[in-house]
Each structure stands twice: as structure tokens, then as C-alpha cells.
mmCIF file of C-alpha atoms in Angstrom:
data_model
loop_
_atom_site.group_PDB
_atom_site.id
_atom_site.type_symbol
_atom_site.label_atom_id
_atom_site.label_comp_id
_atom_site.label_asym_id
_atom_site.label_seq_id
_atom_site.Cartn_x
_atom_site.Cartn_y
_atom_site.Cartn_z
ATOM 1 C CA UNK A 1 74.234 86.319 105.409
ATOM 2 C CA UNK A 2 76.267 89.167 104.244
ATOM 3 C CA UNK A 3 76.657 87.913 100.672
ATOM 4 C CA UNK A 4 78.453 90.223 97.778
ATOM 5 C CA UNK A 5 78.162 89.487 94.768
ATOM 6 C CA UNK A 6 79.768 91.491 91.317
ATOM 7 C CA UNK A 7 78.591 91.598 87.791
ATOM 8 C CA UNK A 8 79.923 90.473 85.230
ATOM 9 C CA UNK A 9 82.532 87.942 86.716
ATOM 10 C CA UNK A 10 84.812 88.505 83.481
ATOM 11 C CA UNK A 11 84.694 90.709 80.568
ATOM 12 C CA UNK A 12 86.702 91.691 77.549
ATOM 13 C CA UNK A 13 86.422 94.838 76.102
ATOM 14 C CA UNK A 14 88.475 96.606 72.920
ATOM 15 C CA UNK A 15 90.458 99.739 74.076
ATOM 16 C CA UNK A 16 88.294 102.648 74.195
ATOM 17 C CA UNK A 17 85.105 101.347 74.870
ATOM 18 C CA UNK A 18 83.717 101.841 78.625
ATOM 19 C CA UNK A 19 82.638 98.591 81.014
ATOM 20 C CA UNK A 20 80.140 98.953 84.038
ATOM 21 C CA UNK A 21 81.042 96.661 86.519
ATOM 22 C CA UNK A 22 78.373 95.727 89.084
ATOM 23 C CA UNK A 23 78.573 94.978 93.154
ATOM 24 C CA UNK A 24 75.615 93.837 94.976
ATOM 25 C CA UNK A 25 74.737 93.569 98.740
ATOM 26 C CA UNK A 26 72.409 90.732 98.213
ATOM 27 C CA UNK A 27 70.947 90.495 101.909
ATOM 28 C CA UNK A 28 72.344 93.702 103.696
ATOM 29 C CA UNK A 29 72.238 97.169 103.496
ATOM 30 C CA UNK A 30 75.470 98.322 102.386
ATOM 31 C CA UNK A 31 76.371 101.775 103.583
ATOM 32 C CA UNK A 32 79.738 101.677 102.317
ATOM 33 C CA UNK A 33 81.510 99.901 99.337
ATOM 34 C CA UNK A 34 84.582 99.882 98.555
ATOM 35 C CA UNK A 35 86.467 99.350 95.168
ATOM 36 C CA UNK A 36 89.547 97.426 94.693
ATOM 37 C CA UNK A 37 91.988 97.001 91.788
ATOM 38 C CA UNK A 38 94.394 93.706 92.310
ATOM 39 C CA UNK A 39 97.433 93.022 89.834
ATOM 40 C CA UNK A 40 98.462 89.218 89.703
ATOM 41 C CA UNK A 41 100.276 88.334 92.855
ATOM 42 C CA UNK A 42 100.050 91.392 94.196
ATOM 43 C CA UNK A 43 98.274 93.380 97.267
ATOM 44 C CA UNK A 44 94.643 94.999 97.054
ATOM 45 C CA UNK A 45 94.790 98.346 96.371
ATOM 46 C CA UNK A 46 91.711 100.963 97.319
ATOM 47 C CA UNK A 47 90.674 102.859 94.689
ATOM 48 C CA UNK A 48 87.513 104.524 96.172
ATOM 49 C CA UNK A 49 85.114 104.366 98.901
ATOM 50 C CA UNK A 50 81.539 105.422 98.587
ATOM 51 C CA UNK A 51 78.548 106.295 100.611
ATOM 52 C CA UNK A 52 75.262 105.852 99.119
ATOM 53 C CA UNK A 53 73.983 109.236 97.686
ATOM 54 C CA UNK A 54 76.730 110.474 97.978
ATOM 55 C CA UNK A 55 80.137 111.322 95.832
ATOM 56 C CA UNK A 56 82.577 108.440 96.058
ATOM 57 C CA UNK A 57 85.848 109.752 97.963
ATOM 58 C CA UNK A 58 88.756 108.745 96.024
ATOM 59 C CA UNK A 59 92.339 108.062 96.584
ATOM 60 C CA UNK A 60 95.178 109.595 95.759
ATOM 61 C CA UNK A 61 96.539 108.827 91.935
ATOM 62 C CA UNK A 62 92.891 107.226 91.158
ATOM 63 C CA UNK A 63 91.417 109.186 88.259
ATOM 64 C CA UNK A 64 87.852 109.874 89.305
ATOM 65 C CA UNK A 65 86.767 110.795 85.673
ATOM 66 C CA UNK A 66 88.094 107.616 84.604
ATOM 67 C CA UNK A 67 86.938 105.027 87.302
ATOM 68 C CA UNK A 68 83.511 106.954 87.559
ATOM 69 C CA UNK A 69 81.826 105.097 90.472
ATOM 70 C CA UNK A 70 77.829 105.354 91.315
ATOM 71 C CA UNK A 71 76.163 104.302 94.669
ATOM 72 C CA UNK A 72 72.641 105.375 93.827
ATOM 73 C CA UNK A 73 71.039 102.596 96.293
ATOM 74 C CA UNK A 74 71.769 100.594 99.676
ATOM 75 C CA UNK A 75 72.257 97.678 97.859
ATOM 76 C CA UNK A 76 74.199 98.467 94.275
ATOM 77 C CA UNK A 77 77.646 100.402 93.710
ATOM 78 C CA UNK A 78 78.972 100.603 89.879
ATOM 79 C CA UNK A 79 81.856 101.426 89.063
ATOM 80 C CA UNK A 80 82.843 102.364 85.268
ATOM 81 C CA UNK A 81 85.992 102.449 83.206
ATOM 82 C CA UNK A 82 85.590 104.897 80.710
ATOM 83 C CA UNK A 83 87.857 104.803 77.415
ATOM 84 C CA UNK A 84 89.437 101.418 78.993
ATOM 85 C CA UNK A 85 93.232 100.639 77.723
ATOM 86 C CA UNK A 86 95.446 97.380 78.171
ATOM 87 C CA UNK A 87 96.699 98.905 81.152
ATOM 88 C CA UNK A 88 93.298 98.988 82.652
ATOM 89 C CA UNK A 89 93.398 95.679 82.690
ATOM 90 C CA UNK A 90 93.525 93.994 86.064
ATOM 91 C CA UNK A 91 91.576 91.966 88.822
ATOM 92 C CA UNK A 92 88.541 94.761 90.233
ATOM 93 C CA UNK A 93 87.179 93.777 93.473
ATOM 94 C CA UNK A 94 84.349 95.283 95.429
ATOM 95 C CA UNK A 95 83.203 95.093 98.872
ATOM 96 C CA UNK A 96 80.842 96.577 101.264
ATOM 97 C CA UNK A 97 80.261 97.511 104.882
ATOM 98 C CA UNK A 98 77.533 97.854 107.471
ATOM 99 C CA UNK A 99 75.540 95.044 108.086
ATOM 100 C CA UNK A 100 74.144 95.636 111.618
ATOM 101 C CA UNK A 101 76.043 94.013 114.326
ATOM 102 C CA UNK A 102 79.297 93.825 112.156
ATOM 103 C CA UNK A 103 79.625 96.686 110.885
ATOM 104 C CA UNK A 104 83.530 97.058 111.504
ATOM 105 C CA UNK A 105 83.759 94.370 108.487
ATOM 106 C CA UNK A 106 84.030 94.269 105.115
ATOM 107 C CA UNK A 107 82.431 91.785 102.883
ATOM 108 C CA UNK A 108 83.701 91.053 99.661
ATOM 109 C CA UNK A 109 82.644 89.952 96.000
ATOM 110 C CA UNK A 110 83.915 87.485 93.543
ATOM 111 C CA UNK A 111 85.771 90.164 91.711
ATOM 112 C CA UNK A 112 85.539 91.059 87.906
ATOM 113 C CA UNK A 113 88.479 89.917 85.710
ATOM 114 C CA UNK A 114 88.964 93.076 83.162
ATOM 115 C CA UNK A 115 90.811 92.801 80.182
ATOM 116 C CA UNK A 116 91.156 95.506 77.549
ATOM 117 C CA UNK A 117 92.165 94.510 73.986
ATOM 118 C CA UNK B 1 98.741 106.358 108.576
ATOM 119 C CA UNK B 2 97.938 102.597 108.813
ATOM 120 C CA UNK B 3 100.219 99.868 107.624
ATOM 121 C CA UNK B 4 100.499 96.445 107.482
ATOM 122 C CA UNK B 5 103.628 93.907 106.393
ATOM 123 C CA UNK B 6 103.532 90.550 106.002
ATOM 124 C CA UNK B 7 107.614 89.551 106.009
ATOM 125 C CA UNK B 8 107.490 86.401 103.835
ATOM 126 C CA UNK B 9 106.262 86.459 100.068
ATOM 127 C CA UNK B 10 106.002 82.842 100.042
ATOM 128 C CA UNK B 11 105.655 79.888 102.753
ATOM 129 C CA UNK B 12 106.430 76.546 102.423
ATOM 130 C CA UNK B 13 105.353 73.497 104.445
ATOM 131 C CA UNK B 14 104.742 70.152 104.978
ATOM 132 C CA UNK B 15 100.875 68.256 104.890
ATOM 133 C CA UNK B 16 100.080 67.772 108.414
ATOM 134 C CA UNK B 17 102.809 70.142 109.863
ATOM 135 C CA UNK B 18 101.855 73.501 111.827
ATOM 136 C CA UNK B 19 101.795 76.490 109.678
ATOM 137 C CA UNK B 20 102.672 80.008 110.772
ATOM 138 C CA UNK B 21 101.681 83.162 108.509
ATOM 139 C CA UNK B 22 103.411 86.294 110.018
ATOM 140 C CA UNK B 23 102.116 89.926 110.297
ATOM 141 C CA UNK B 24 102.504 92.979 111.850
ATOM 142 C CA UNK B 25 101.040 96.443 111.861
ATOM 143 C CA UNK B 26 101.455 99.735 112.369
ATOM 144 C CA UNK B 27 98.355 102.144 113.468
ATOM 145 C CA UNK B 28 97.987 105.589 115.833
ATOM 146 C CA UNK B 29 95.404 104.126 117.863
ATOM 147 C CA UNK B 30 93.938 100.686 118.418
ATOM 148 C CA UNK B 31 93.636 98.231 115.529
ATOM 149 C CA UNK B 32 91.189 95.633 114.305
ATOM 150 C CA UNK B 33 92.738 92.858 112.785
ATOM 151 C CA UNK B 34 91.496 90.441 109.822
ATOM 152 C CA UNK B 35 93.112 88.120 107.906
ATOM 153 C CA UNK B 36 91.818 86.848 104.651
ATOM 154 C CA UNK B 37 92.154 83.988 102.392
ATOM 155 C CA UNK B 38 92.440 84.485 98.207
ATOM 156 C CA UNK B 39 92.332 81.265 95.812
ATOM 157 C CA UNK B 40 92.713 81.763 92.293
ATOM 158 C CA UNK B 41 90.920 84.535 90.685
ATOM 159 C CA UNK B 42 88.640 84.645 93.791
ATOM 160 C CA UNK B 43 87.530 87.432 95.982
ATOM 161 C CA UNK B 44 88.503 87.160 99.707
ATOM 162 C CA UNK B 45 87.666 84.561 102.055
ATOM 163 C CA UNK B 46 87.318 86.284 105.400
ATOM 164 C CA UNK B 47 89.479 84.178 108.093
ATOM 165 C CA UNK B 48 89.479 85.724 111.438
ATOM 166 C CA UNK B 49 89.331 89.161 112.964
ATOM 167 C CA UNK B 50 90.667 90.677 116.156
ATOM 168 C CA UNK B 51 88.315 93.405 117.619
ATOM 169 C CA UNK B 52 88.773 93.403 121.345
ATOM 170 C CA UNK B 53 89.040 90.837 124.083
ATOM 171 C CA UNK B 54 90.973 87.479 124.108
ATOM 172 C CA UNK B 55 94.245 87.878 122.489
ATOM 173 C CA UNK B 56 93.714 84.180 120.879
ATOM 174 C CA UNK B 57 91.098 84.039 118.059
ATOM 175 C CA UNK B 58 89.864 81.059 116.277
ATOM 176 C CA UNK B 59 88.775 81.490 112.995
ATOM 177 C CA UNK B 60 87.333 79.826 109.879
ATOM 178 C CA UNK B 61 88.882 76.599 109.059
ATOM 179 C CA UNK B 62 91.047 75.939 112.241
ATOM 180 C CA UNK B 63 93.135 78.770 111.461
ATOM 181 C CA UNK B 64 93.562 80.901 114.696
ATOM 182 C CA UNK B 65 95.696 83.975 114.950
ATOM 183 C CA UNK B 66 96.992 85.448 118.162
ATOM 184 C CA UNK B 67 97.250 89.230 118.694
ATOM 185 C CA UNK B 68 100.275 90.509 120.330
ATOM 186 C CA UNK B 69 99.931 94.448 121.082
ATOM 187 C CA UNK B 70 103.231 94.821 122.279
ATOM 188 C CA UNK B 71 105.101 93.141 119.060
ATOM 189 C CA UNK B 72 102.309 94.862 116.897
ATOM 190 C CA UNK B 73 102.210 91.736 115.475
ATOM 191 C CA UNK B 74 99.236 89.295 114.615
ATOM 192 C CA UNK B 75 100.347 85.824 113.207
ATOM 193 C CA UNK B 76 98.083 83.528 111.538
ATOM 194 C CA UNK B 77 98.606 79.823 112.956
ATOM 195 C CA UNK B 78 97.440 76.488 112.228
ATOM 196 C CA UNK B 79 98.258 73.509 113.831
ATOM 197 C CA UNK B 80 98.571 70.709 111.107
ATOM 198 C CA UNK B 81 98.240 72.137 107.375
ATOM 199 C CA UNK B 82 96.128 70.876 104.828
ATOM 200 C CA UNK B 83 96.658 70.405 100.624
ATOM 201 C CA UNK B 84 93.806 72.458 100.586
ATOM 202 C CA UNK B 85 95.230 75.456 102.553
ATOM 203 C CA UNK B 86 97.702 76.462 99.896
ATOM 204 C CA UNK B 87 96.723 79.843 98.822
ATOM 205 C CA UNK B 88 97.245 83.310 99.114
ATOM 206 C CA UNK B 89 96.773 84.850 102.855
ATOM 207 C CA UNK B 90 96.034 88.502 103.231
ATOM 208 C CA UNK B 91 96.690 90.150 106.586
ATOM 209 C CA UNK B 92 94.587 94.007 106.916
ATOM 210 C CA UNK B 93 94.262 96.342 109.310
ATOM 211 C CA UNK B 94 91.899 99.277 110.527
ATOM 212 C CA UNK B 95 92.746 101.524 112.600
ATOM 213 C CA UNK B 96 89.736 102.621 115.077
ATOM 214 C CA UNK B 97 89.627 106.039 114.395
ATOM 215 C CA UNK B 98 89.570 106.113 110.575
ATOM 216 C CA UNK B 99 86.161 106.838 108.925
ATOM 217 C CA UNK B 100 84.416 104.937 106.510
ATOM 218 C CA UNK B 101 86.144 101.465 107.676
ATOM 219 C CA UNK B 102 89.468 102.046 105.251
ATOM 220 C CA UNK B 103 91.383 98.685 105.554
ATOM 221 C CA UNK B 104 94.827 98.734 105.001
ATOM 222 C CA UNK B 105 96.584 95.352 103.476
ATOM 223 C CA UNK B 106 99.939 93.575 103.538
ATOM 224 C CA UNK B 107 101.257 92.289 100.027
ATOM 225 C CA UNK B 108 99.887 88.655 101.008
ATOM 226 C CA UNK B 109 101.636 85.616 101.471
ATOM 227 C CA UNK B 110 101.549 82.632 99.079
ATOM 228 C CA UNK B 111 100.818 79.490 101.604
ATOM 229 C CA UNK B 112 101.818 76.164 99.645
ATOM 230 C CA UNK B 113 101.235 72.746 101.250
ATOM 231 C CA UNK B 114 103.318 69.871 100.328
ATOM 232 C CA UNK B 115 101.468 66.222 100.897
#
């Protein structure tokens, strides 16, 4: 159980062009998700954290209108990059809370390797 | 504010030999602990967690990580490393009182395995 999955697993994209990224709760309910960004050897950082149906809470430095994320169901979180650039490239990792019983954890996806052209 | 710092970028031991991944944390009120395993371009690998209750949790893989609230620390252990273990070890924390379950994570620790 508690399986997270993220769509596509890599993509390449030419700068100024916008990429959906997808993140699943495949056999939960997922009443939070969370978006990561990850540079090579480095830490996780948070982007965002959203609640579904409602506006993603962001933090600070992230540019909402440019990581635009959508949780429109228990079970699916998006998260765009609009008018991507090389520097948007990076490792994006999502995750997601409240399965019953656990719901102090978070589980997360494969990740999405971005890279802008 | 939450923090977490894991002290060595990089860890270095031998096949068979115990292995200790170091941590420690900073949070206003009571933490719960997880550490987290990364191989390349791979999400995370949950570990272990520390929620409440014995100080000595055994996790995933034979890993086991004691909680010490008094050193705010919570070291990863392992008792005779593996090849396989080499990768790169995430320590988080979250502190109680925070909404939304915001976890907080150290800048990992490359674990490499020598046979």
C-alpha cells in the first residue's frame, strides 16, 4: 500500500514551452501532496504543499505563477512549469500524505527528471 | 523553525563493517523522525521513523536508528554494511505542531560501501 507514482518519469522540453508533471496516490487518498525540486547531490527542497480543492500554499522564493500546481482530486496533484528555462531544469519530486493510520508520513514518487533545452 | 543537519557529506566504510549515519535536529516541540534512502535518480526509500515510544527503532533493511532527545540527535546504524547500501541517506524532521505535515531535510549523506 501507499504507492506514488509521477508522470512522465523524464521529459525534455525547449525553453519556453510549459510541462505538466503528474503525481498519483494509486491506493490512498491523498489529502496532502507535496512538491519537491532536488539539484544533483543536493537536499530536497519544498516548493509547495497542497490540499485538495484548495489553493496550493507556497514557499517563500517559489513563483506560484510559474510552478502553477492543481489538486483537483484525492488522488492527482499537477504541477506545471510554465515558460520553462535551462534553469528550470532539475530533479521534481512529489509526495503525498494521509493514508489512514499513517498519516504523520509522507509517501513519495519516482520523481520527474526535467530538462529544458 | 525546524531544522535538520546531517554533519558528514560523505561516509566511507568497509563491506561487512558497522555503519553509522549521523543526525541531529532542531524543533520547538516534539519531533518525528524519518530517515530515507535515495539511489540514483530515484525518489525516496522510506527507512525508519521515530514517532513515540522505544528510543531504538528498527527499520527497513536492518538499518535501525536510535533517538536521543537529550543530544537532539537521531543516528542511523547498521551493524555490518552491505555493497548494496551505498547511496544517498536523507535524515527529516517534523515538528508536531506544524500543519500540513511540512518535513524538514538535512543535505543527505552519500553512504559508499567498499567490498
Amino acid at each position: 500500500g501507499a504507492v506514488v507514482s509521477q508522470h512522465p518519469s523524464r521529459v525534455i522540453c525547449k525553453s519556453g514551452t510549459s510541462v505538466k508533471i503528474e503525481c498519483r496516490s494509486l491506493d490512498f487518498q491523498a489529502t496532502t501532496m507535496f512538491w519537491y525540486r532536488q539539484f544533483p547531490k543536493q537536499s530536497l527542497m519544498l516548493m509547495a504543499t497542497s490540499n485538495e480543492g484548495s489553493k496550493a500554499t507556497y514557499e517563500q522564493g517559489v513563483e506560484k505563477d510559474k510552478f502553477l500546481i492543481n489538486h483537483a482530486s484525492l488522488t492527482l496533484s499537477t504541477l506545471t512549469v510554465t515558460s520553462a528555462h535551462p534553469e528550470d531544469s532539475s530533479f521534481y519530486i512529489c509526495s503525498a500524505s494521509g493514508l489512514w493510520g499513517r498519516d504523520n508520513e509522507q509517501f513519495f514518487g519516482p520523481g520527474t527528471r526535467l530538462t529544458v533545452l | 523553525a525546524q531544522s535538520v543537519a546531517q554533519p558528514e557529506d560523505q561516509v566511507n566504510v568497509a563491506e561487512g563493517n558497522p555503519l553509522t549515519v549521523k543526525c541531529t535536529y532542531s524543533v520547538s516541540g516534539n519531533p518525528y523522525l524519518f530517515w530515507y534512502v535515495q539511489y540514483p535518480n530515484r525518489g525516496l526509500q522510506f527507512l525508519l521513523k521515530y514517532i513515540t515510544g522505544d528510543n531504538l527503532v528498527k527499520g527497513s533493511y536492518g538499518f535501525e536508528a536510535e533517538f536521543n532527545k537529550s543530544q537532539t540527535s537521531f543516528h542511523l546504524k547498521k551493524p555490518s554494511a552491505l555493497v548494496s547500501d551505498s547511496a544517498l541517506y536523507f535524515c527529516a524532521v517534523r515538528d508536531i505542531g506544524t500543519s500540513y505535515g511540512k518535513l524538514t531535510f538535512g543535505q543527505g549523506t552519500i553512504l559508499t560501501v567498499h567490498p
